[in-house]
Amino acid sequence: AEYGELKKTKNKELDSKCTEVQLLKFGQPINIEALERMSVNKTAEEMKERLHVEENEHIRELEALDVAIRKLRKTLTNATSDNTVTLKQMAEVYQDQYTLEENSMITQNAILAETSRMKKHGVLDERDLKEVMSEKQKRNELLRLEISKLRDKSGSIHKK
């Protein structure tokens, strides 16, 4: 028990020496435990501030990316709409081309049938035959020109 009392006395002496040194050096007694807590809090506060700054930077980056995504979506929508219109126009042109080619074949067949009928009845002579062939060639050339224009039109639609 004397050893414990001796130790307590020694501790009190050291505490009073420590307090004296603190008073001489700092002008007041210093609570070392409070200082340690403050330094830990200071580091934690610095880390929180750094984290807050980084979060703000990331938020700004995300907002910029959202704006870019909205612009790209709008561009995609416009391109899809334009392509749809172009495809519809091309379908109409090809339908017109098909109809013209079909009419050309019907006309050619009708001219051939008429020529054959006239030959059978002896109505056609060489001059009439040349005239019929000339008309047929003119009509075919007009149809070819129309088909060519349609092809050019479809090509220009396709290039848009």
N, CA and C of each residue as an Amber inpcrd file, in Angstrom:
protein
   480
   0.8170000  -1.1730000   0.0000000   0.0000000   0.0000000   0.0000000
   0.8710000   1.2510000   0.0000000   2.0380000   1.1740000   0.6860000
   2.9490000   2.3090000   0.7010000   3.4740000   2.6060000  -0.6890000
   3.6720000   1.5740000  -1.4710000   4.1720000   1.7440000  -2.8400000
   3.1690000   2.5380000  -3.6590000   1.8740000   2.2620000  -3.5370000
   0.8180000   2.9730000  -4.2450000   0.7640000   4.4270000  -3.8320000
   0.9320000   4.6920000  -2.5220000   0.8980000   6.0570000  -2.0340000
   2.1020000   6.8240000  -2.5190000   3.2180000   6.1750000  -2.5570000
   4.4440000   6.7830000  -3.0520000   4.2910000   7.1680000  -4.5320000
   3.6600000   6.3020000  -5.2810000   3.4380000   6.5400000  -6.7080000
   2.4950000   7.7310000  -6.9090000   1.4390000   7.7980000  -6.1000000
   0.4840000   8.8940000  -6.2210000   1.1790000  10.2210000  -5.9340000
   2.0100000  10.2440000  -4.9420000   2.7350000  11.4440000  -4.5660000
   3.6630000  11.8640000  -5.7120000   4.3460000  10.9130000  -6.2810000
   5.2730000  11.1760000  -7.3870000   4.4980000  11.7410000  -8.5860000
   3.3310000  11.1840000  -8.8700000   2.4940000  11.6560000  -9.9860000
   2.0460000  13.1000000  -9.7610000   1.6670000  13.4110000  -8.5310000
   1.2310000  14.7700000  -8.2290000   2.3760000  15.7530000  -8.4180000
   3.5650000  15.3750000  -8.0180000   4.7370000  16.2330000  -8.1830000
   5.0060000  16.4800000  -9.6680000   4.9510000  15.4220000 -10.4390000
   5.2020000  15.5540000 -11.8880000   4.1230000  16.4100000 -12.5490000
   2.8830000  16.2420000 -12.1180000   1.7790000  17.0560000 -12.6640000
   2.0120000  18.5310000 -12.3580000   2.3990000  18.8520000 -11.1240000
   2.6170000  20.2530000 -10.7920000   3.8270000  20.8140000 -11.5290000
   4.8660000  20.0220000 -11.7760000   6.0090000  20.4820000 -12.5650000
   5.5730000  20.7410000 -14.0090000   4.7780000  19.8740000 -14.5300000
   4.2730000  19.9970000 -15.9080000   3.4450000  21.2780000 -16.0340000
   2.5850000  21.5260000 -15.0650000   1.7420000  22.7190000 -15.0900000
   2.6190000  23.9700000 -15.0100000   3.6440000  23.9440000 -14.1750000
   4.5600000  25.0880000 -14.0670000   5.2390000  25.3630000 -15.4060000
   5.7190000  24.3260000 -16.0630000   6.4010000  24.4810000 -17.3610000
   5.4250000  25.0700000 -18.3880000   4.1870000  24.5810000 -18.3730000
   3.1680000  25.0840000 -19.3180000   2.8940000  26.5630000 -19.0590000
   2.8030000  26.9380000 -17.7730000   2.5510000  28.3300000 -17.4390000
   3.7120000  29.2070000 -17.8850000   4.9200000  28.7230000 -17.7130000
   6.0810000  29.4990000 -18.1360000   6.1450000  29.6270000 -19.6700000
   5.8900000  28.5560000 -20.3360000   6.0180000  28.5290000 -21.7990000
   4.8250000  29.1550000 -22.5040000   3.5850000  28.8330000 -22.0870000
   2.3740000  29.2520000 -22.8110000   1.5290000  30.2810000 -22.0480000
   1.8030000  30.4750000 -20.8060000   1.0420000  31.4430000 -20.0190000
  -0.2620000  30.8690000 -19.4730000  -0.5230000  29.6180000 -19.7330000
  -1.7290000  28.9620000 -19.2140000  -1.5150000  27.4510000 -19.2540000
  -2.2840000  26.7180000 -18.4400000  -2.1560000  25.2530000 -18.5120000
  -2.8110000  24.7340000 -19.8080000  -2.2230000  23.7140000 -20.3770000
  -2.6960000  23.1600000 -21.6550000  -3.3260000  21.7970000 -21.3960000
  -4.5330000  21.5970000 -21.9970000  -5.2020000  20.3010000 -21.9090000
  -4.7800000  19.4900000 -23.1450000  -3.8790000  18.5650000 -22.9590000
  -3.3020000  17.7960000 -24.0650000  -4.3630000  16.9210000 -24.7470000
  -5.2760000  16.3560000 -23.9720000  -6.3340000  15.5130000 -24.5580000
  -7.2230000  16.3270000 -25.5020000  -7.5610000  17.5690000 -25.1040000
  -8.3920000  18.4280000 -25.9580000  -7.6400000  18.7860000 -27.2430000
  -6.3420000  19.0340000 -27.1220000  -5.5210000  19.3340000 -28.3110000
  -5.5210000  18.1630000 -29.2900000  -5.3760000  16.9650000 -28.7750000
  -5.3690000  15.7750000 -29.6440000  -6.7090000  15.6250000 -30.3610000
  -7.8130000  15.8570000 -29.6520000  -9.1400000  15.7620000 -30.2840000
  -9.2990000  16.8160000 -31.3760000  -8.8000000  18.0160000 -31.1380000
  -8.9080000  19.0990000 -32.1170000  -8.1060000  18.7870000 -33.3750000
  -6.9340000  18.2410000 -33.2010000  -6.1080000  17.9380000 -34.3770000
  -6.7570000  16.8260000 -35.2100000  -7.3860000  15.8530000 -34.5790000
  -8.0910000  14.8100000 -35.2980000  -9.2810000  15.4270000 -36.0370000
 -10.0170000  16.3000000 -35.3850000 -11.1570000  16.9580000 -36.0080000
 -10.7090000  17.8420000 -37.1660000  -9.5630000  18.4850000 -37.0200000
  -9.0460000  19.3470000 -38.0660000  -8.7880000  18.5200000 -39.3300000
  -8.1790000  17.3810000 -39.1720000  -7.9070000  16.4950000 -40.3130000
  -9.2160000  16.0150000 -40.9290000 -10.1570000  15.6460000 -40.0800000
 -11.4560000  15.1870000 -40.5810000 -12.1630000  16.3120000 -41.3260000
 -12.0850000  17.5230000 -40.8000000 -12.7160000  18.6670000 -41.4580000
 -12.0610000  18.9490000 -42.8140000 -10.7380000  18.8470000 -42.8660000
 -10.0350000  19.0490000 -44.1400000 -10.4790000  18.0060000 -45.1630000
 -10.6180000  16.7770000 -44.7140000 -11.0490000  15.7020000 -45.6210000
 -12.4860000  15.9290000 -46.0970000 -13.3580000  16.3800000 -45.1900000
 -14.7460000  16.6680000 -45.5580000 -14.8000000  17.7790000 -46.6060000
 -13.9910000  18.8130000 -46.4060000 -13.9630000  19.9330000 -47.3530000
 -13.4630000  19.4640000 -48.7290000 -12.4200000  18.6700000 -48.7470000
 -11.9010000  18.1320000 -50.0130000 -12.9500000  17.2690000 -50.7110000
 -13.6430000  16.4640000 -49.9410000 -14.7080000  15.6220000 -50.4840000
 -15.8340000  16.4790000 -51.0660000 -16.1930000  17.5350000 -50.3640000
 -17.2460000  18.4420000 -50.8320000 -16.8400000  19.0980000 -52.1590000
 -15.6050000  19.5340000 -52.2630000 -15.1080000  20.1570000 -53.5000000
 -15.1650000  19.1500000 -54.6540000 -14.7150000  17.9360000 -54.4000000
 -14.7370000  16.9020000 -55.4400000 -16.1700000  16.5580000 -55.8590000
 -17.0760000  16.4730000 -54.9010000 -18.4830000  16.1970000 -55.2250000
 -19.0530000  17.2820000 -56.1290000 -18.7500000  18.5380000 -55.8280000
 -19.2310000  19.6490000 -56.6600000 -18.6720000  19.5510000 -58.0830000
 -17.4020000  19.1870000 -58.1920000 -16.8000000  19.0250000 -59.5260000
 -17.5160000  17.9190000 -60.3010000 -17.7920000  16.8120000 -59.6410000
 -18.4720000  15.6920000 -60.2950000 -19.8980000  16.0680000 -60.7010000
 -20.5610000  16.8350000 -59.8620000 -21.9240000  17.2790000 -60.1800000
 -21.8980000  18.1400000 -61.4410000 -20.9260000  19.0640000 -61.5340000
 -20.8180000  19.9120000 -62.7260000 -20.5290000  19.0660000 -63.9700000
 -19.6520000  18.0820000 -63.8350000 -19.3410000  17.1970000 -64.9720000
 -20.5830000  16.4320000 -65.4170000 -21.3410000  15.9010000 -64.4630000
 -22.5600000  15.1570000 -64.7930000 -23.5950000  16.0470000 -65.4780000
 -23.7220000  17.2740000 -65.0040000 -24.6680000  18.1970000 -65.6380000
 -24.2660000  18.4800000 -67.0800000 -22.9700000  18.6660000 -67.3160000
 -22.4770000  18.9060000 -68.6810000 -22.7370000  17.6850000 -69.5610000
 -22.5350000  16.4990000 -69.0160000 -22.7920000  15.2700000 -69.7730000
 -24.2840000  15.1200000 -70.0800000 -25.1380000  15.4850000 -69.1400000
 -26.5880000  15.4290000 -69.3810000 -26.9880000  16.3530000 -70.5250000
 -26.4170000  17.5450000 -70.5470000 -26.7130000  18.4880000 -71.6360000
 -26.2630000  17.9020000 -72.9680000 -25.0630000  17.3280000 -72.9970000
 -24.5410000  16.7300000 -74.2370000 -25.4270000  15.5700000 -74.6930000
 -25.8830000  14.7600000 -73.7600000 -26.7480000  13.6190000 -74.0990000
 -28.0700000  14.1220000 -74.6760000 -28.6440000  15.1690000 -74.0750000
 -29.9030000  15.7190000 -74.6030000 -29.7180000  16.2320000 -76.0250000
 -28.5990000  16.9090000 -76.2940000 -28.3290000  17.4140000 -77.6430000
 -28.1910000  16.2630000 -78.6300000 -27.4690000  15.2240000 -78.2340000
 -27.2720000  14.0740000 -79.1140000 -28.5840000  13.3420000 -79.3830000
 -29.4270000  13.2330000 -78.3680000 -30.7340000  12.5900000 -78.5670000
 -31.5850000  13.3870000 -79.5580000 -31.5350000  14.7100000 -79.4420000
 -32.2970000  15.5600000 -80.3640000 -31.7650000  15.3880000 -81.7850000
 -30.4500000  15.3490000 -81.9380000 -29.8430000  15.1460000 -83.2570000
 -30.2630000  13.8010000 -83.8290000 -30.2600000  12.7640000 -83.0070000
 -30.6720000  11.4320000 -83.4500000 -32.1300000  11.4270000 -83.8810000
 -32.9890000  12.0800000 -83.1140000 -34.4070000  12.1460000 -83.4520000
 -34.6100000  12.8630000 -84.7880000 -33.9180000  13.9810000 -84.9790000
 -34.0310000  14.7210000 -86.2360000 -33.5330000  13.8920000 -87.4220000
 -32.4060000  13.2080000 -87.2420000 -31.8600000  12.3790000 -88.3230000
 -32.8170000  11.2390000 -88.6670000 -33.3960000  10.6260000 -87.6570000
 -34.3520000   9.5420000 -87.8880000 -35.5730000  10.0560000 -88.6400000
 -36.0570000  11.2140000 -88.2580000 -37.2040000  11.8150000 -88.9260000
 -36.8800000  12.1340000 -90.3860000 -35.7150000  12.7410000 -90.6160000
 -35.2960000  13.0610000 -91.9890000 -35.1630000  11.7910000 -92.8230000
 -34.5760000  10.7610000 -92.2600000 -34.4060000   9.5010000 -92.9950000
 -35.7510000   8.8660000 -93.3240000 -36.7000000   8.9720000 -92.4160000
 -38.0290000   8.4170000 -92.6600000 -38.6880000   9.1250000 -93.8380000
 -38.5960000  10.4470000 -93.8640000 -39.1590000  11.2190000 -94.9810000
 -38.4910000  10.8100000 -96.2910000 -37.1710000  10.6870000 -96.2730000
 -36.4190000  10.3050000 -97.4770000 -36.8290000   8.9160000 -97.9550000
 -36.9820000   7.9820000 -97.0350000 -37.3810000   6.6260000 -97.4170000
 -38.7790000   6.6120000 -98.0300000 -39.6850000   7.4130000 -97.4850000
 -41.0390000   7.4870000 -98.0540000 -40.9900000   8.0610000 -99.4700000
 -40.1660000   9.1000000 -99.6690000 -40.0210000   9.6860000-101.0000000
 -39.4370000   8.6740000-101.9890000 -38.4500000   7.9370000-101.5410000
 -37.8430000   6.9220000-102.4080000 -38.8690000   5.8530000-102.7790000
 -39.6830000   5.4440000-101.8280000 -40.7040000   4.4310000-102.1030000
 -41.6820000   4.9480000-103.1630000 -42.0610000   6.2200000-103.0560000
 -42.9720000   6.8060000-104.0450000 -42.3220000   6.8380000-105.4270000
 -41.0600000   7.2140000-105.4930000 -40.3500000   7.2860000-106.7740000
 -40.2520000   5.8950000-107.3980000 -39.8980000   4.9060000-106.5930000
 -39.7950000   3.5400000-107.1330000 -41.1570000   3.0260000-107.5930000
 -42.2100000   3.3980000-106.8700000 -43.5540000   2.9960000-107.2950000
 -43.9020000   3.6440000-108.6290000 -43.5830000   4.9350000-108.7800000
 -43.8250000   5.6310000-110.0480000 -43.0200000   4.9910000-111.1800000
 -41.7840000   4.6620000-110.8930000 -40.9190000   4.0270000-111.9000000
 -41.5120000   2.6860000-112.3310000 -41.9560000   1.8990000-111.3870000
 -42.5520000   0.6020000-111.6830000 -43.7910000   0.7720000-112.5650000
 -44.6350000   1.7410000-112.2150000 -45.8560000   1.9950000-112.9830000
 -45.5150000   2.4100000-114.4150000 -44.5250000   3.2750000-114.5690000
 -44.1190000   3.7020000-115.9200000 -43.5750000   2.5390000-116.7420000
 -42.7330000   1.7270000-116.1220000 -42.1800000   0.5820000-116.8480000
 -43.2870000  -0.3960000-117.2470000 -44.2440000  -0.5900000-116.3590000
 -45.3690000  -1.4790000-116.6540000 -46.1990000  -0.9090000-117.8110000
 -46.4790000   0.4010000-117.7810000 -47.2290000   1.0460000-118.8630000
 -46.4670000   0.9720000-120.1840000 -45.1500000   1.0880000-120.1290000
 -44.3280000   1.0030000-121.3340000 -44.4640000  -0.3770000-121.9710000
 -44.4340000  -1.3980000-121.1350000 -44.5560000  -2.7660000-121.6570000
 -45.9490000  -2.9860000-122.2500000 -46.9800000  -2.4650000-121.5920000
 -48.3490000  -2.6090000-122.1000000 -48.4710000  -1.9000000-123.4490000
 -47.8960000  -0.6960000-123.5410000 -47.9490000   0.0640000-124.7920000
 -47.2020000  -0.6690000-125.8980000 -46.0290000  -1.1790000-125.5850000
 -45.2630000  -1.9270000-126.5930000 -46.0600000  -3.1340000-127.0830000
 -46.6520000  -3.8490000-126.1660000 -47.4450000  -5.0260000-126.5440000
 -48.6470000  -4.6250000-127.3990000 -49.2640000  -3.4940000-127.0620000
 -50.4190000  -3.0270000-127.8400000 -49.9930000  -2.6510000-129.2560000
 -48.8570000  -1.9800000-129.3870000 -48.3640000  -1.5920000-130.7160000
 -48.0400000  -2.8350000-131.5350000 -47.3900000  -3.8090000-130.8980000
 -47.0650000  -5.0510000-131.6050000 -48.3310000  -5.7740000-132.0460000
 -49.3170000  -5.8040000-131.1850000 -50.5740000  -6.4720000-131.5240000
 -51.2580000  -5.7470000-132.6800000 -51.2710000  -4.4160000-132.6230000
 -51.8900000  -3.6240000-133.6860000 -51.1570000  -3.8310000-135.0080000
 -49.8480000  -3.8580000-134.9490000 -49.0490000  -4.0740000-136.1620000
 -49.3450000  -5.4460000-136.7440000 -49.4020000  -6.4630000-135.9000000
 -49.6930000  -7.8270000-136.3700000 -51.0780000  -7.9020000-136.9900000
 -52.0490000  -7.2520000-136.3540000 -53.4120000  -7.2640000-136.8760000
 -53.4560000  -6.5870000-138.2440000 -52.7600000  -5.4580000-138.3590000
 -52.7580000  -4.7380000-139.6300000 -52.0750000  -5.5550000-140.7260000
 -51.0130000  -6.2590000-140.3470000 -50.3070000  -7.0940000-141.3320000
 -51.2210000  -8.1990000-141.8280000 -51.9570000  -8.8060000-140.9110000
 -52.8490000  -9.9090000-141.2720000 -53.9180000  -9.4450000-142.2540000
 -54.4100000  -8.2730000-142.0850000 -55.4790000  -7.7710000-142.9420000
 -54.9140000  -7.0760000-144.1810000 -53.5990000  -7.0530000-144.3190000
 -52.9670000  -6.4620000-145.4810000 -53.0790000  -4.9540000-145.5130000
 -53.3890000  -4.3420000-144.3960000 -53.5610000  -2.8970000-144.3440000
 -52.2050000  -2.1950000-144.3650000 -51.2130000  -2.8320000-143.8150000
 -49.9110000  -2.1860000-143.6660000 -49.0590000  -2.3790000-144.9110000
 -48.4960000  -1.3330000-145.3470000 -47.4530000  -1.4590000-146.3480000
 -46.1680000  -1.0110000-145.6700000 -45.1150000  -0.9040000-146.3970000
 -43.8140000  -0.5980000-145.8230000 -43.8010000   0.7960000-145.2000000
 -44.4280000   1.7570000-145.8300000 -44.4620000   3.1230000-145.3230000
 -45.2210000   3.1690000-143.9990000 -46.3630000   2.5030000-143.9180000
 -47.1370000   2.4730000-142.6760000 -46.3380000   1.7980000-141.5610000
 -45.6510000   0.7460000-141.9150000 -44.8500000   0.0130000-140.9340000
 -43.7490000   0.9100000-140.3720000 -43.0900000   1.6630000-141.2550000
 -42.0360000   2.5740000-140.7960000 -42.6280000   3.6540000-139.8860000
 -43.8090000   4.1360000-140.2190000 -44.4690000   5.1690000-139.4120000
 -44.8320000   4.6200000-138.0330000 -45.3710000   3.4220000-137.9860000
 -45.7200000   2.7860000-136.7090000 -44.4660000   2.5760000-135.8790000
 -43.3930000   2.1020000-136.5160000 -42.1340000   1.8660000-135.7910000
 -41.5510000   3.1820000-135.2710000 -41.6570000   4.2440000-136.0630000
 -41.1570000   5.5460000-135.6510000 -41.9270000   6.0460000-134.4320000
 -43.2490000   5.9020000-134.4500000 -44.0700000   6.2960000-133.3010000
 -43.7000000   5.4790000-132.0700000 -43.5010000   4.1880000-132.2960000
 -43.1280000   3.2920000-131.1890000 -41.7950000   3.7270000-130.5840000
 -40.8340000   4.0560000-131.4410000 -39.5270000   4.4720000-130.9450000
 -39.6190000   5.7840000-130.1760000 -40.4170000   6.7270000-130.6870000
 -40.5840000   8.0080000-129.9940000 -41.2110000   7.7960000-128.6130000
 -42.2410000   6.9550000-128.5800000 -42.9300000   6.6890000-127.3090000
 -41.9830000   5.9960000-126.3270000 -41.2320000   5.0270000-126.8120000
 -40.2720000   4.3310000-125.9550000 -39.2080000   5.2910000-125.4390000
 -38.7470000   6.1790000-126.2760000 -37.7270000   7.1420000-125.8690000
 -38.2790000   8.0740000-124.7830000 -39.5220000   8.5150000-124.9490000
 -40.1450000   9.3590000-123.9190000 -40.2530000   8.6120000-122.5900000
 -40.6450000   7.3530000-122.6550000 -40.7480000   6.5510000-121.4250000
 -39.3780000   6.3480000-120.7890000 -38.3550000   6.1060000-121.6080000
 -36.9970000   5.9430000-121.0800000 -36.5420000   7.2260000-120.3840000
 -36.8480000   8.3710000-120.9970000 -36.4800000   9.6470000-120.3900000
 -37.1820000   9.8370000-119.0420000 -38.4540000   9.4950000-118.9960000
 -39.1980000   9.6070000-117.7320000 -38.6040000   8.6920000-116.6670000
 -38.2790000   7.4650000-117.0670000 -37.6660000   6.5160000-116.1230000
 -36.3140000   7.0430000-115.6710000 -35.5510000   7.5930000-116.5820000
 -34.2440000   8.1450000-116.2430000 -34.3840000   9.2950000-115.2500000
 -35.3870000  10.1740000-115.4940000 -35.6240000  11.2760000-114.5550000
 -35.9930000  10.7520000-113.1800000 -36.8120000   9.7130000-113.1580000
 -37.1860000   9.1300000-111.8650000 -35.9670000   8.5500000-111.1620000
 -35.1190000   7.8960000-111.9360000 -33.9020000   7.3380000-111.3160000
 -33.0270000   8.4500000-110.7700000 -32.8730000   9.5300000-111.5570000
 -32.0870000  10.6690000-111.0810000 -32.7170000  11.2700000-109.8330000
 -34.0330000  11.3780000-109.8470000 -34.7500000  11.9310000-108.6960000
 -34.5440000  11.0500000-107.4760000 -34.6440000   9.7350000-107.6670000
 -34.4430000   8.8460000-106.5150000 -33.0130000   8.9030000-106.0520000
 -32.0690000   9.0620000-106.9830000 -30.6680000   9.1760000-106.5960000
 -30.4100000  10.4280000-105.8010000 -31.0380000  11.5540000-106.1960000
 -30.8250000  12.7950000-105.4550000 -31.4930000  12.7210000-104.0920000
 -32.5940000  12.0320000-103.9970000 -33.2470000  11.8340000-102.6870000
 -32.3320000  11.0090000-101.8070000 -31.7640000   9.9770000-102.3860000
 -30.9240000   9.0610000-101.6130000 -29.6490000   9.7560000-101.1000000
 -29.1530000  10.7380000-101.8470000 -27.9040000  11.4140000-101.4650000
 -28.0920000  12.4490000-100.3790000 -29.3170000  12.8280000-100.0470000
 -29.5480000  13.8770000 -99.0380000 -28.9780000  13.5150000 -97.7120000
